[in-house]
CSV table of C-alpha atoms in Angstrom, one decimal:
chain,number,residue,atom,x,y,z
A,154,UNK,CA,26.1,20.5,5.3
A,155,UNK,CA,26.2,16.9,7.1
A,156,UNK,CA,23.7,14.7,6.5
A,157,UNK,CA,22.7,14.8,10.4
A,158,UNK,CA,22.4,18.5,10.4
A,159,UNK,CA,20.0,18.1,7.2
A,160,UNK,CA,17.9,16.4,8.8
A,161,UNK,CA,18.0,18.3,11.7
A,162,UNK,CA,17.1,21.2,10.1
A,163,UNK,CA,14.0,19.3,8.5
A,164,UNK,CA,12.4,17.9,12.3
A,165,UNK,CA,13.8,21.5,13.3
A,166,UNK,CA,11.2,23.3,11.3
A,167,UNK,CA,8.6,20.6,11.8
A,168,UNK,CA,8.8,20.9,15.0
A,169,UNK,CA,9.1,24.8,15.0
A,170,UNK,CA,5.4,24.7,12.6
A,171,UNK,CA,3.9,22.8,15.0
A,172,UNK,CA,5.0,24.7,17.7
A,173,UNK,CA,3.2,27.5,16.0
A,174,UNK,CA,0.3,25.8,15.2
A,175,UNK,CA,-0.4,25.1,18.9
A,176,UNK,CA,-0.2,29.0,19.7
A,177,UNK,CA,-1.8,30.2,17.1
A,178,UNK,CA,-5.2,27.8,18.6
A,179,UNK,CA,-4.0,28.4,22.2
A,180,UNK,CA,-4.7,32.1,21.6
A,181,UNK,CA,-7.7,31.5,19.6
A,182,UNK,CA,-8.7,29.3,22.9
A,183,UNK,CA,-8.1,32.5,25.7
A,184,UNK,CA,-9.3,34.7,23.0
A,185,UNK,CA,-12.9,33.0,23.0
A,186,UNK,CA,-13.5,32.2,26.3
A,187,UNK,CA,-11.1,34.8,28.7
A,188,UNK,CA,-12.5,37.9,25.7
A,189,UNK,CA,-9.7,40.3,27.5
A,190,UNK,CA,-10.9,44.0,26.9
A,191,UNK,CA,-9.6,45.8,24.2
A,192,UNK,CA,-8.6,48.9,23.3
A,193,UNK,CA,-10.2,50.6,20.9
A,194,UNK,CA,-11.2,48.5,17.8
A,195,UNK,CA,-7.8,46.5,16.9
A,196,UNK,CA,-6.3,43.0,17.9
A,197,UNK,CA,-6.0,42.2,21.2
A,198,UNK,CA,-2.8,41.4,22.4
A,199,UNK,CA,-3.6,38.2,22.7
A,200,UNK,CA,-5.1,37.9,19.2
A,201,UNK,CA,-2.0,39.2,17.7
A,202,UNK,CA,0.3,36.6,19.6
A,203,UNK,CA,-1.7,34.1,17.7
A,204,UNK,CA,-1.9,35.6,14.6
A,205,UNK,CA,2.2,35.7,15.0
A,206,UNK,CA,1.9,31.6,15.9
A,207,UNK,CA,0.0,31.6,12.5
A,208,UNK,CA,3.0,33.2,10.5
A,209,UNK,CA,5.9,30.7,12.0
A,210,UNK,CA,3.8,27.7,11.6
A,211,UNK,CA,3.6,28.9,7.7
A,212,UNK,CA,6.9,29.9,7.3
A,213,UNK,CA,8.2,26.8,8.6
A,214,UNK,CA,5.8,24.3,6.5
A,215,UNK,CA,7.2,25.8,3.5
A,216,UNK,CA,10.6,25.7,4.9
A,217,UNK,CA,10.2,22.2,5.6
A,218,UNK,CA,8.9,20.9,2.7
A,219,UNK,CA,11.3,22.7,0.7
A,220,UNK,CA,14.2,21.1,2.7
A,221,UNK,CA,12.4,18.0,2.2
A,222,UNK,CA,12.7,18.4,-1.7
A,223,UNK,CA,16.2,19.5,-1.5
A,224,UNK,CA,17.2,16.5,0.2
A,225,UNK,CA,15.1,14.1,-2.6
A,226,UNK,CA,16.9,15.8,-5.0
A,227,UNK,CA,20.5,15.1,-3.3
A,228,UNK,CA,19.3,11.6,-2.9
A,229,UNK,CA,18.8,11.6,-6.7
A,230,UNK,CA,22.4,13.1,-7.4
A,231,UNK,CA,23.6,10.6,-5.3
A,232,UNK,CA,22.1,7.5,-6.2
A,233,UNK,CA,20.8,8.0,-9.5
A,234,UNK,CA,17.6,8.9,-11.3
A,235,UNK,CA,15.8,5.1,-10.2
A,236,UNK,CA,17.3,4.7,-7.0
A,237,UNK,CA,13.9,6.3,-5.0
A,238,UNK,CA,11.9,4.2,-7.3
A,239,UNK,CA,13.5,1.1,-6.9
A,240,UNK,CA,13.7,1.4,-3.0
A,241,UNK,CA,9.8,1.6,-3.5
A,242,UNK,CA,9.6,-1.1,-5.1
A,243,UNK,CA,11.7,-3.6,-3.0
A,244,UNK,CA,9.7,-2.2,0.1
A,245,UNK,CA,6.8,-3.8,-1.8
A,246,UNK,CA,8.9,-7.0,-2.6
A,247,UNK,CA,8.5,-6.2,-6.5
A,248,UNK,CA,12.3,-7.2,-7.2
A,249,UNK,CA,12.1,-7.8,-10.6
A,250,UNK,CA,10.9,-4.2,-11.3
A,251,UNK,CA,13.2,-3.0,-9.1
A,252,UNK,CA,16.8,-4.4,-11.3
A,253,UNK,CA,16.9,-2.0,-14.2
A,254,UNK,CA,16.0,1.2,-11.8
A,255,UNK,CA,19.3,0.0,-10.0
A,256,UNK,CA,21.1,-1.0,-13.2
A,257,UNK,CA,20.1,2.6,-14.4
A,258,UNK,CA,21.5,4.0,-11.7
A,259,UNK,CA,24.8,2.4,-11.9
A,260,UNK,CA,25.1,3.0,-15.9
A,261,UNK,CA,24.9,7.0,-14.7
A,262,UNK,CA,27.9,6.3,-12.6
A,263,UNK,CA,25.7,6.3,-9.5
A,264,UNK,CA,27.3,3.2,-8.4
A,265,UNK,CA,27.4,3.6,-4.2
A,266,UNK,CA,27.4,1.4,-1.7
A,267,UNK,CA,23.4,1.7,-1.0
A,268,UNK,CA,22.4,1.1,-4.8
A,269,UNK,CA,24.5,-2.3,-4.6
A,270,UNK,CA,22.8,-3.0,-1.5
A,271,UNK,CA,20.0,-2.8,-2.9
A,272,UNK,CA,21.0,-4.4,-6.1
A,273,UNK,CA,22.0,-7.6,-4.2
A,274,UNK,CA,18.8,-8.2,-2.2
A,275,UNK,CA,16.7,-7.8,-5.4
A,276,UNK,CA,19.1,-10.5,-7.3
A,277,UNK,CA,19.1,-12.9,-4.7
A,278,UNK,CA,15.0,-12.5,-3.9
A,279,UNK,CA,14.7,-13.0,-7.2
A,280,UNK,CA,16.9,-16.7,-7.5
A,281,UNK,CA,20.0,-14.7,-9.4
A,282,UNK,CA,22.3,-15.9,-6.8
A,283,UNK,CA,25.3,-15.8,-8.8
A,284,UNK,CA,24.7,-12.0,-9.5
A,285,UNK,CA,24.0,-11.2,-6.0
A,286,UNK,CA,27.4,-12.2,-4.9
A,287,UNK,CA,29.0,-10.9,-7.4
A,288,UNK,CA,27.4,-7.6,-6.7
A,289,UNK,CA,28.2,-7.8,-3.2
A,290,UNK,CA,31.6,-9.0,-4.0
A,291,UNK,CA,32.1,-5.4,-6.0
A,292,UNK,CA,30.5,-3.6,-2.9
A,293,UNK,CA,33.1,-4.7,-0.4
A,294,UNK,CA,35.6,-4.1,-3.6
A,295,UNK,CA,34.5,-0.5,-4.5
A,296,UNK,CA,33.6,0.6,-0.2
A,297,UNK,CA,36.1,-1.5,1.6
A,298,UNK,CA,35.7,0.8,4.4
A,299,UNK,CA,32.2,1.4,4.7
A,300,UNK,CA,30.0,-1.1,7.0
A,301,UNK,CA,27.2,-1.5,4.5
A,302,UNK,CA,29.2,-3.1,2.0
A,303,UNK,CA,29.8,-5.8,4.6
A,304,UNK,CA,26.2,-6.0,5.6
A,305,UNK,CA,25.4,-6.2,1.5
A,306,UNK,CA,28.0,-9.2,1.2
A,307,UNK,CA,26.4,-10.8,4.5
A,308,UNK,CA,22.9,-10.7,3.2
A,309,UNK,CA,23.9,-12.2,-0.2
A,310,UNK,CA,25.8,-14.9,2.2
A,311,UNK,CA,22.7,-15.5,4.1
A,312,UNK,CA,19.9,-15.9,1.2
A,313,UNK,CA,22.5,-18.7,0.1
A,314,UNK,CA,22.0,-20.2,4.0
A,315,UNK,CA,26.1,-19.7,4.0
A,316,UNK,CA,25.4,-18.4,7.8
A,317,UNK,CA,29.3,-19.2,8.7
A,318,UNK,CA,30.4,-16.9,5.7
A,319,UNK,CA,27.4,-14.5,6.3
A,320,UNK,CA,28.8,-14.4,9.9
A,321,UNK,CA,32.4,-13.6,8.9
A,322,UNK,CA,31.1,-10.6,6.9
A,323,UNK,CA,28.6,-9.3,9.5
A,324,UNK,CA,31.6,-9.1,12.3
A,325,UNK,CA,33.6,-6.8,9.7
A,326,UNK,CA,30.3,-4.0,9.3
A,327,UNK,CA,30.3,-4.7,13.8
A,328,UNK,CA,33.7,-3.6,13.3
A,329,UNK,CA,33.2,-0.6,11.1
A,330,UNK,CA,30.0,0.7,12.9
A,331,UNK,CA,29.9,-1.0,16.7
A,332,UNK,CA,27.8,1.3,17.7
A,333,UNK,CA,24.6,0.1,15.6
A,334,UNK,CA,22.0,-1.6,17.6
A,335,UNK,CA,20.8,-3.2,13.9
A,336,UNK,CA,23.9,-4.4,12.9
A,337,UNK,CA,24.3,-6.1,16.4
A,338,UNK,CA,21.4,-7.8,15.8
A,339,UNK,CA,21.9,-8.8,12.4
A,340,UNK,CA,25.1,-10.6,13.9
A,341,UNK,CA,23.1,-12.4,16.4
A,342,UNK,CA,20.4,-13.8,13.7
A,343,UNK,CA,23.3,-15.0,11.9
A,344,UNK,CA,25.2,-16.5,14.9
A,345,UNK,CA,21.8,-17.9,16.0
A,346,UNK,CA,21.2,-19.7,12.4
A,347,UNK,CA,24.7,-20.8,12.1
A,348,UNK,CA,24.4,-22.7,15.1
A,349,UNK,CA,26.6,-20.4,17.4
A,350,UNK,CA,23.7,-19.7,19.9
A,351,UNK,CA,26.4,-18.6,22.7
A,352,UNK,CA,27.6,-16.1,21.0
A,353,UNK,CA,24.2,-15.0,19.4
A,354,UNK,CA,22.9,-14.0,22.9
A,355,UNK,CA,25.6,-11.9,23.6
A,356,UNK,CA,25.5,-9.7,20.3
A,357,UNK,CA,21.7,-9.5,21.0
A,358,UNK,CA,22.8,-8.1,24.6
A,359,UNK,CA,24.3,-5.7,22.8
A,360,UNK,CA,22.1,-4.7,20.3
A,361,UNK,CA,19.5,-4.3,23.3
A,362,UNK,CA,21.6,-2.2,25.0
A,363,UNK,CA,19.9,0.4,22.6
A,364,UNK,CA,16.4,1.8,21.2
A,365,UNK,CA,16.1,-0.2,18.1
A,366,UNK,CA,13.5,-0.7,15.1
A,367,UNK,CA,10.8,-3.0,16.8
A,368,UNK,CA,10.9,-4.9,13.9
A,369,UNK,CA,14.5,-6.0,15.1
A,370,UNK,CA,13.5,-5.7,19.0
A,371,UNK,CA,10.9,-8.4,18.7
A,372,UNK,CA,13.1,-11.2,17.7
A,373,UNK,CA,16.1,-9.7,19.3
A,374,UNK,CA,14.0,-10.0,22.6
A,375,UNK,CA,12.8,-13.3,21.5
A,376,UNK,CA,15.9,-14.9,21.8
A,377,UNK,CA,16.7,-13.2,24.9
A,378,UNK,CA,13.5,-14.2,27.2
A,379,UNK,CA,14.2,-17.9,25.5
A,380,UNK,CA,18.0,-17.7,26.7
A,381,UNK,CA,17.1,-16.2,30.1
A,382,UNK,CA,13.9,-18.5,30.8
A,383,UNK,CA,16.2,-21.9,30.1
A,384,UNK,CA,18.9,-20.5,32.9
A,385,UNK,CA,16.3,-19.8,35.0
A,386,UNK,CA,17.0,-15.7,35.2
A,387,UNK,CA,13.0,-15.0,35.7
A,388,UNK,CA,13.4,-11.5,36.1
A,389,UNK,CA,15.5,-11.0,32.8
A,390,UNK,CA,13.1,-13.1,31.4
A,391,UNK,CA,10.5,-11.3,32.2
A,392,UNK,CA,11.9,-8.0,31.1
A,393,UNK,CA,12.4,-9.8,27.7
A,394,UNK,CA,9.2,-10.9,27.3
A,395,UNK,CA,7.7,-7.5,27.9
A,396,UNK,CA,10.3,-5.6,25.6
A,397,UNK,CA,8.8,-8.4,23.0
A,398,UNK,CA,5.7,-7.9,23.4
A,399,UNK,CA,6.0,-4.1,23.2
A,400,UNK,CA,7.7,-4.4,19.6
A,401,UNK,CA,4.9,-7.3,18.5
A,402,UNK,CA,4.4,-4.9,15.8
A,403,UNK,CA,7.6,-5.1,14.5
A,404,UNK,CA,6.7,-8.7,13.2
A,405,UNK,CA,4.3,-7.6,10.5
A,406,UNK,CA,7.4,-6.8,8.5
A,407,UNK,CA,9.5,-10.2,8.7
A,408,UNK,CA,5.8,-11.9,7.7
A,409,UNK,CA,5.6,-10.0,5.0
A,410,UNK,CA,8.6,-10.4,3.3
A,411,UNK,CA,8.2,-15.1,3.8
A,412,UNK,CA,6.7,-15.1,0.7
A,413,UNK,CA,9.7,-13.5,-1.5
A,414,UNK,CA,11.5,-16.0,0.1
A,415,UNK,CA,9.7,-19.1,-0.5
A,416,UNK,CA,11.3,-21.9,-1.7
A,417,UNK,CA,14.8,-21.3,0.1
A,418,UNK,CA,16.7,-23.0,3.2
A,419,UNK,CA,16.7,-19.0,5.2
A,420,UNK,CA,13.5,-18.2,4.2
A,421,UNK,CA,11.8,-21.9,5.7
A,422,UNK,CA,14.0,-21.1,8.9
A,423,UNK,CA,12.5,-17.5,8.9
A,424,UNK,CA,9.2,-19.1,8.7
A,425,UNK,CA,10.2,-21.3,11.8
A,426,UNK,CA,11.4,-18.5,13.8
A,427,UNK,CA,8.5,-16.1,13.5
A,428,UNK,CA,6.2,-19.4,14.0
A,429,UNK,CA,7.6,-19.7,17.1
A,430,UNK,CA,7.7,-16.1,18.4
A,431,UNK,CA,4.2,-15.7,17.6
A,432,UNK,CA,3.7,-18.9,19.6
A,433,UNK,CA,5.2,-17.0,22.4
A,434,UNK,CA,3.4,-13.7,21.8
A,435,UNK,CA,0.1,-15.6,22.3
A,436,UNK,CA,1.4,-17.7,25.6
A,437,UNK,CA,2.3,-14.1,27.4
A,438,UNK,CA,-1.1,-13.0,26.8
A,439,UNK,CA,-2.9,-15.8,28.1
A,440,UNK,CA,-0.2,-15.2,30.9
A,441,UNK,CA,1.3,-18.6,30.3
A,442,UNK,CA,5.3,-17.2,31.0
A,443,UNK,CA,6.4,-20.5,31.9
C-alpha cells in the first residue's frame, strides 16, 4: 500500500466517524423536537438511524487510530527507533538533543534520505558545519535521485550563506520534483539572497501558482507585492498583499527559529527579511499600500 493511499485511508475514516457523529446528533435533534409516533414500545425509525450513526462513528475512531499507529510504527521501521523523537526535538529547535536520536538511527541501518536531512540541519544549527556538509554530501551520494537529498545539500549550502552553491543544489530537487510549490520557493529565497532577484520572482510565480504552507506563502507573497508595486502592476500588487496578509500566520514560524540561528550571515539576513515583512504587514492594515 502507497503512502498516499495510507493516508487516505486515515482522513477516509476520519472523515467517515465524523460523518457519523453528525447523524447520530441529527437524529437525536428530530427525535426531541419532531417525537414521530411510534409503534408500539421500540426505537423509532429515526432513533435507530442514529443509533446506526453511533456505530460507524465508533468503528471508524478505532479504525483510524489504529491506522494511525500502524503508520508510526512504519515510520519507525523506516527511520529508526529516534527518528520521531528527534523530529520533535528539532521542531523545538533542541538540536543538540536531537544528534544521537539521528546517529542512532543511522547505526541501525536506518540511514534514508529524511534522517540525513534532518541530521544536517541539526549539525549546522548547532555550528558543526563541517559535519553538516559532509552529511549532505553522503545524502546526495546514497539518494542521487531523490529531491530531498538536494534540498538537504542546499540547506547545509545556505547556513554557510554559500547562496550561489545553495542555488545550484536547489535547481537539481526543482528538477527532481517541479511540481512542489515549497521547493519553488525555497529556490526563490535562495535566488533572492544570492542576489539573483530576476530570477527569484519568477520561481516565486511559480511556487504561487499553488496552495502552499502559509509559512512559505507569506514571504513568497512578500516578494511578489514588493516586485509588482516597483513596476507599478497595482492590481498584482494588490493581490500579493492580500495573499500576504492572509498567510501572516505563517511568520510565527520563521521568528521562531532567529534565535537558533544567531550569530550567522543567513540567520542576520533572515532577521532583515521578516523585519521588513512585518513592516509591511502593519502598513496594509493602516491601509498605507503605497
Amino acid at each position: 500500500m502507497s503512502r498516499r493511499v495510507q493516508w487516505l485511508a486515515v482522513f477516509g475514516s476520519f472523515g467517515l466517524a465524523l460523518a457519523g457523529l453528525i447523524l447520530f446528533a441529527g437524529g437525536l435533534v428530530v427525535e426531541l423536537v419532531a417525537r414521530p409516533e411510534r409503534s408500539g414500545d421500540g426505537l423509532s425509525p429515526i432513533l435507530q438511524f442514529a443509533l446506526v450513526g453511533l456505530c460507524l462513528s465508533a468503528v471508524m475512531f478505532l479504525l483510524w487510530f489504529a491506522l494511525v499507529g500502524l503508520l508510526l510504527v512504519r515510520q519507525s521501521r523506516q527511520q529508526g527507533s529516534g527518528y520521531a523523537e528527534a523530529y520533535r526535538l528539532i521542531e523545538a529547535f533542541r538540536f543538540r538533543e536531537a544528534i544521537p536520536l539521528l546517529q542512532r538511527s543511522i547505526a541501525e541501518g536506518k540511514e534514508t534520505a529524511d534522517v540525513l536531512m534532518l541530521l544536517t540541519s541539526a549539525y549546522a544549527y548547532t555550528g558543526q558545519l563541517a559535519k553538516a556538509q559532509a552529511t549532505a554530501d553522503r545524502s546526495v551520494q546514497l539518494f542521487p535521485n531523490e529531491a530531498s537529498s538536494y534540498i538537504t545539500l542546499a540547506n547545509g549550502y545556505r547556513m554557510q550563506a554559500a547562496y550561489d552553491e545553495a542555488v545550484s543544489a536547489i535547481q537539481k530537487a526543482v528538477e527532481l520534483a517541479p511540481d512542489q510549490p515549497v521547493v519553488w520557493a525555497e529556490l526563490g529565497y535562495l535566488q533572492h539572497f544570492a542576489g539573483d532577484k530576476e530570477a527569484a520572482i519568477v520561481s516565486f510565480e511559480r511556487a504561487a501558482t499553488h496552495a502552499m504552507p502559509a509559512m512559505y506563502g507569506v514571504r513568497v507573497y512578500y516578494h511578489l507585492a514588493q516586485a509588482y508595486q516597483a513596476v507599478n502592476e497595482t492590481r498584482k500588487a494588490v493581490k500579493a498583499m492580500a495573499k500576504m496578509m492572509s498567510a501572516r500566520d505563517g511568520l510565527k514560524t520563521w521568528k521562531s527559529g532567529l534565535s537558533a540561528m544567531e550569530g550567522t550571515a543567513y540567520g542576520q539576513a533572515l532577521r532583515y527579511e521578516i523585519s521588513a515583512i512585518e513592516q509591511a504587514l502593519a502598513d496594509a492594515d493602516a491601509g498605507n499600500l503605497g
